[in-house]
Short mmCIF file of C-alpha atoms in Angstrom, two decimals:
data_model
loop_
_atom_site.label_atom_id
_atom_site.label_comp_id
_atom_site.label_asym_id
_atom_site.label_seq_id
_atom_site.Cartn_x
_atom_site.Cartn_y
_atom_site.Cartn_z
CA UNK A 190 0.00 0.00 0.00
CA UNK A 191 0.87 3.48 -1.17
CA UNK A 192 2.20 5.21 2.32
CA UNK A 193 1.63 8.81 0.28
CA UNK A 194 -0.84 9.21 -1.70
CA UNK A 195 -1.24 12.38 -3.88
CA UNK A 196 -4.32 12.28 -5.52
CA UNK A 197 -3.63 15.35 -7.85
CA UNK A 198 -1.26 15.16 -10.61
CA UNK A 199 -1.49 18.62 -12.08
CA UNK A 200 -3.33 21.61 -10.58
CA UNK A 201 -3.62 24.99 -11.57
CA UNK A 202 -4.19 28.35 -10.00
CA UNK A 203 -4.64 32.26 -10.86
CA UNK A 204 -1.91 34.31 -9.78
CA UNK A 205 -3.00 35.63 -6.03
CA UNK A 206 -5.59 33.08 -5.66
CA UNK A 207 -5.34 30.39 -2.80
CA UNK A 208 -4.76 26.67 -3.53
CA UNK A 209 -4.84 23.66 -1.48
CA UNK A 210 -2.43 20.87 -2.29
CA UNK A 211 -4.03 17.28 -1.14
CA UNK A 212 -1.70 14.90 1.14
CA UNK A 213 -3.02 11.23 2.60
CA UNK A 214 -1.01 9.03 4.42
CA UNK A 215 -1.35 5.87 6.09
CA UNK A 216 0.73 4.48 8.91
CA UNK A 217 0.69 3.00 12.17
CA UNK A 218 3.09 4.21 13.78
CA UNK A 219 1.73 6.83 16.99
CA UNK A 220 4.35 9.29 16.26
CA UNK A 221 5.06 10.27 13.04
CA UNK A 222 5.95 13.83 11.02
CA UNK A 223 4.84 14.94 7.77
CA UNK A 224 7.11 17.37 5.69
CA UNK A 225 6.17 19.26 2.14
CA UNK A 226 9.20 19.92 -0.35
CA UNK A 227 8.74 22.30 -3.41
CA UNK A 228 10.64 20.98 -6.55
CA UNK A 229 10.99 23.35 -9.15
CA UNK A 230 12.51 22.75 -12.41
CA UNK A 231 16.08 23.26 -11.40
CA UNK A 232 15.57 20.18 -9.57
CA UNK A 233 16.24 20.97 -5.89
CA UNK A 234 14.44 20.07 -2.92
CA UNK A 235 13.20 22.95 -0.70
CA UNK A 236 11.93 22.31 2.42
CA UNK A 237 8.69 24.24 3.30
CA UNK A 238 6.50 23.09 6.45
CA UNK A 239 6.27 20.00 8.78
CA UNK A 240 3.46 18.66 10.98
CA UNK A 241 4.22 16.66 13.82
CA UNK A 242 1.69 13.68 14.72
CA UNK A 243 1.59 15.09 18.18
CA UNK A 244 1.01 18.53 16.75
CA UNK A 245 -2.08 20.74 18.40
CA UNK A 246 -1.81 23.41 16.18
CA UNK A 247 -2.09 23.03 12.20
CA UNK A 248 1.63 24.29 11.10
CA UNK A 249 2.10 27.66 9.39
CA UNK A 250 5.29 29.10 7.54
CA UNK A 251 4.66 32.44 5.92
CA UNK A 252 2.11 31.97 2.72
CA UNK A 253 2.03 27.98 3.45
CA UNK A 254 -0.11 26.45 5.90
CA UNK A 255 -0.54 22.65 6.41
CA UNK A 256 -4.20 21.73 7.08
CA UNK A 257 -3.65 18.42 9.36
CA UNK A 258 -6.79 15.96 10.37
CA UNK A 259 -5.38 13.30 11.72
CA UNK A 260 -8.40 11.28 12.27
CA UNK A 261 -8.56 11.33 8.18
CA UNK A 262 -4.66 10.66 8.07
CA UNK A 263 -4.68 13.91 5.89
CA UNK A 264 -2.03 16.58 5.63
CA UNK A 265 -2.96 19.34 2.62
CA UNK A 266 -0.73 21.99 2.17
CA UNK A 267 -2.84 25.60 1.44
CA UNK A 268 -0.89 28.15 -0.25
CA UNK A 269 -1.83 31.54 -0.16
CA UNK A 270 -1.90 34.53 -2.63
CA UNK A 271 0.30 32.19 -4.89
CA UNK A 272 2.83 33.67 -6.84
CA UNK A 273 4.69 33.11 -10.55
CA UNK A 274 7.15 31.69 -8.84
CA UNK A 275 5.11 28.92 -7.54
CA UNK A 276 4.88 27.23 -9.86
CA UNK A 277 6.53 23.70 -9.80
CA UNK A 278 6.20 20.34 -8.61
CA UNK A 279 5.23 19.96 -4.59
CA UNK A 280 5.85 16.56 -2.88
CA UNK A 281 4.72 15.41 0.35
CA UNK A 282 6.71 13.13 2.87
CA UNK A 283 6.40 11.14 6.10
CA UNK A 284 9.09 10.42 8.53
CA UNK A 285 8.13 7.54 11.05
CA UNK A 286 9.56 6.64 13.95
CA UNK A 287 8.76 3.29 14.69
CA UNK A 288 9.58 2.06 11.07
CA UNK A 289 12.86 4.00 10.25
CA UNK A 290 15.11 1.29 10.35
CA UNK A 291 18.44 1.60 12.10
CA UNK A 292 17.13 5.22 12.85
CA UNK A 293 17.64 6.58 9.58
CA UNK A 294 14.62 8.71 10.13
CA UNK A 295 14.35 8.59 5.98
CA UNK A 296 11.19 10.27 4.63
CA UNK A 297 9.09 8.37 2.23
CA UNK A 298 7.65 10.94 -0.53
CA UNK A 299 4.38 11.06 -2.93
CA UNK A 300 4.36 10.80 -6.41
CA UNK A 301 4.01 14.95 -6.26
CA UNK A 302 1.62 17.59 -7.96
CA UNK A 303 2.38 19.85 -10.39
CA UNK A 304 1.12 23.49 -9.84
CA UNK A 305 1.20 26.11 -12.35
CA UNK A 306 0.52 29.43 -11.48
CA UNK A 307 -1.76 31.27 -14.38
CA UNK A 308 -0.69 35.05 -14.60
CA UNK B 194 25.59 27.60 5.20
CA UNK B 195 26.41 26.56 1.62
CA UNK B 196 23.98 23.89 1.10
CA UNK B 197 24.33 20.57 -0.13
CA UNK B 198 26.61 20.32 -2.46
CA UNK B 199 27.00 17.29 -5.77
CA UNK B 200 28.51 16.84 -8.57
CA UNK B 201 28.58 16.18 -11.83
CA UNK B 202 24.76 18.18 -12.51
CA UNK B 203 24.26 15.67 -15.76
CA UNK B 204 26.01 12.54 -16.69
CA UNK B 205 25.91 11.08 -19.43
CA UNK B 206 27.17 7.25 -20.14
CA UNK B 207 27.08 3.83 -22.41
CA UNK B 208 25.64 1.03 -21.09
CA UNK B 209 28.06 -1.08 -19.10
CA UNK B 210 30.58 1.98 -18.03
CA UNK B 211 30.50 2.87 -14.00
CA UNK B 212 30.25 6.09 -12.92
CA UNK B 213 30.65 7.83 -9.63
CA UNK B 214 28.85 10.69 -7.95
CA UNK B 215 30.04 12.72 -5.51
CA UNK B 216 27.97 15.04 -2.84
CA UNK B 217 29.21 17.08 -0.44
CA UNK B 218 26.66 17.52 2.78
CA UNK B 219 26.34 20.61 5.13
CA UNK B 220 29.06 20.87 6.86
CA UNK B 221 27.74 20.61 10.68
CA UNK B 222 25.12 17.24 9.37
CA UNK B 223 26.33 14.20 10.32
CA UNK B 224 23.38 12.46 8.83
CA UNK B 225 23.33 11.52 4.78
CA UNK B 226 21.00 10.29 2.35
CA UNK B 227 21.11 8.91 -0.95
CA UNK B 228 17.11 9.14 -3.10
CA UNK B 229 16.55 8.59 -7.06
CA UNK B 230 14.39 10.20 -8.24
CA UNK B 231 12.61 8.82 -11.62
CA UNK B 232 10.98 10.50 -14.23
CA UNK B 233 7.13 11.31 -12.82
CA UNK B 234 8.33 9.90 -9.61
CA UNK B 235 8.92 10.95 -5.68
CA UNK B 236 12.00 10.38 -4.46
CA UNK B 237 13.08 7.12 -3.33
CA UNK B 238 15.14 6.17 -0.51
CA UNK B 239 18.49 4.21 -0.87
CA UNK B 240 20.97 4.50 1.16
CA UNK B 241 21.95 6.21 4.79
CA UNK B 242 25.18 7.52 7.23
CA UNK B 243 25.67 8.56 10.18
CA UNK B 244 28.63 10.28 9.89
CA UNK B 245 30.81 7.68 8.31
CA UNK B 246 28.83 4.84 8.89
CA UNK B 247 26.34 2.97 6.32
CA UNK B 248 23.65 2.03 8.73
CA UNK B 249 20.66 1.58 6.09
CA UNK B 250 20.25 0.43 2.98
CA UNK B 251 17.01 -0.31 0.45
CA UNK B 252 16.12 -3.46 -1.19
CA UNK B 253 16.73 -0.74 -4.52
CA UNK B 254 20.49 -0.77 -3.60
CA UNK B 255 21.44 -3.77 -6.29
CA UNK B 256 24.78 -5.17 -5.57
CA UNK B 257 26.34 -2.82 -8.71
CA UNK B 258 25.22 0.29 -6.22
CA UNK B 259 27.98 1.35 -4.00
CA UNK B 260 27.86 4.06 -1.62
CA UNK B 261 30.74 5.41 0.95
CA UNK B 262 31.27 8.31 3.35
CA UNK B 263 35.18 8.10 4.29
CA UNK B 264 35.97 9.89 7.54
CA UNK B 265 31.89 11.19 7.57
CA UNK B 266 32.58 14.11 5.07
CA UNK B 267 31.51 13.74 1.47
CA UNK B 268 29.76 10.85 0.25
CA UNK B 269 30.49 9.11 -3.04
CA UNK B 270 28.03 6.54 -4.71
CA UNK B 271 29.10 4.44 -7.51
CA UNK B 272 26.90 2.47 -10.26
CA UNK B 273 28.65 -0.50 -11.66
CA UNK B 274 27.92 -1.81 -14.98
CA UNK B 275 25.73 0.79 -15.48
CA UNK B 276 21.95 -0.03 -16.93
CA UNK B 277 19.49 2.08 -19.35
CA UNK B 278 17.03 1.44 -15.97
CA UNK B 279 19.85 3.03 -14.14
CA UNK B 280 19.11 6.34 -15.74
CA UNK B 281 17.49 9.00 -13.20
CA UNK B 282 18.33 11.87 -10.85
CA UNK B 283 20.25 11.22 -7.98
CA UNK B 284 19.35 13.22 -5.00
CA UNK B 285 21.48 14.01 -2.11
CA UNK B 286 20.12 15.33 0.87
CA UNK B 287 21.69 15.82 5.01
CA UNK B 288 20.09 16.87 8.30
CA UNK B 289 21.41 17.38 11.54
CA UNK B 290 20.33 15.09 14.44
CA UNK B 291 17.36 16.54 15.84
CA UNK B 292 15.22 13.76 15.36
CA UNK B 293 11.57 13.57 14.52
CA UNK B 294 11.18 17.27 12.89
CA UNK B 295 14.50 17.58 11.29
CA UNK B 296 14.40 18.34 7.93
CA UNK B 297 16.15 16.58 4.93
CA UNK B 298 18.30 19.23 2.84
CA UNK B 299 18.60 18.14 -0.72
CA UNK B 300 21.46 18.99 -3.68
CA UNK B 301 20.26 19.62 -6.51
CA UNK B 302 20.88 15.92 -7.84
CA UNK B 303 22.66 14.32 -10.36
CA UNK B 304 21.18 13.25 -13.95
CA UNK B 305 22.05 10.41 -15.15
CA UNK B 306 21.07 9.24 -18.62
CA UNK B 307 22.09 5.96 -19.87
CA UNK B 308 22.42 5.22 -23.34
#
């Protein structure tokens, strides 16, 4: 089974509009993290926002917010007022604890969405 | 900072010829990873250190996959007998030890295209 699932392959949004990025995951493990990377086409990873299982408070980081329900193992990432330079692919990733293996805390990632940002 | 550094950005080779990458982690993170990254694709885990030792590997790793980290600095991974399935980006990413909420910081890969 799919630990990420990314539902969306392609979305696109109006320049200053708000979009929401969908993120299921599925694990068993009590405490586990949840990270979102931006990919543009140069190819680098960028970090942007994590969400801790244990997490009261839905994450925020500037224009990117993480909308986490745990109880529907979902983690969607809402950007707002999105920008040209949005545009790219976004990939969502869990790190778990109980199933890292040697403690490698590795993150396993989606398949992504691409967003493109309509001027 | 200076980020995560690898090299070569593109490679290109014939079937059958190894090749080596090299990737150069922040300097303070004494964790590395090794992801490929396929066309359409997430990343996808295949090797880890901490600092100089290999303590994980995925059942991707074939035996022609080689990775090291002499002395816990830079980290080198070699393809042997190098396959057209072989061609993808590979990712390099470190993090410090901070556990659960420590990020992964990536390169910005390696392309490798097999002929």
């Amino acid at each position: 089974a799919q630990k990420i699932t990314q539902t969306q392959p392609g979305m696109f949004v109006q320049e200053k509009e708000a979009v929401t990025l969908d993120c299921t995951y599925d694990t068993s493990d009590p405490s586990y993290g949840l990270f979102w990377y931006k990919q543009p086409s140069s190819g680098e990873m960028i970090f942007l926002i994590y969400q801790g299982s244990y997490d009261q408070q839905n994450a925020t980081e500037g224009r990117y917010s993480l909308n986490f329900q745990k109880a529907r193992k979902s983690a969607n990432l809402v950007i707002s007022a999105s920008q040209l330079g949005d545009s790219a692919m976004y990939f969502c990733a869990m790190r778990e604890v109980a199933y890292s293996g040697a403690g490698s805390y590795q993150l396993t990632f989606g398949k992504g969405t691409k967003l493109s940002v309509i001027p | 900072d200076t980020g995560v550094s690898q090299d070569p950005r593109h490679k290109i080779t014939k079937r059958g010829q190894n090749v080596t990458f090299r990737c150069d982690p922040i300097s303070e993170h004494n964790r590395l990873y090794w992801y490929r990254q396929t066309l359409g694709q997430g990343p996808e885990f295949l090797t880890y250190f901490q600092n100089e030792a290999q303590l994980e590997k995925s059942r991707l790793l074939s035996d022609r996959f080689s990775a090291e980290r002499p002395k816990g600095s830079f980290s080198t991974l070699e393809i042997q007998r190098t396959e057209q399935g072989d061609s993808a980006m590979y990712l390099c990413a470190s993090s410090v030890d901070r556990g659960l909420n420590s990020p992964l910081h990536f390169g910005n890969g390696t392309r490798l295209t097999v002929t």
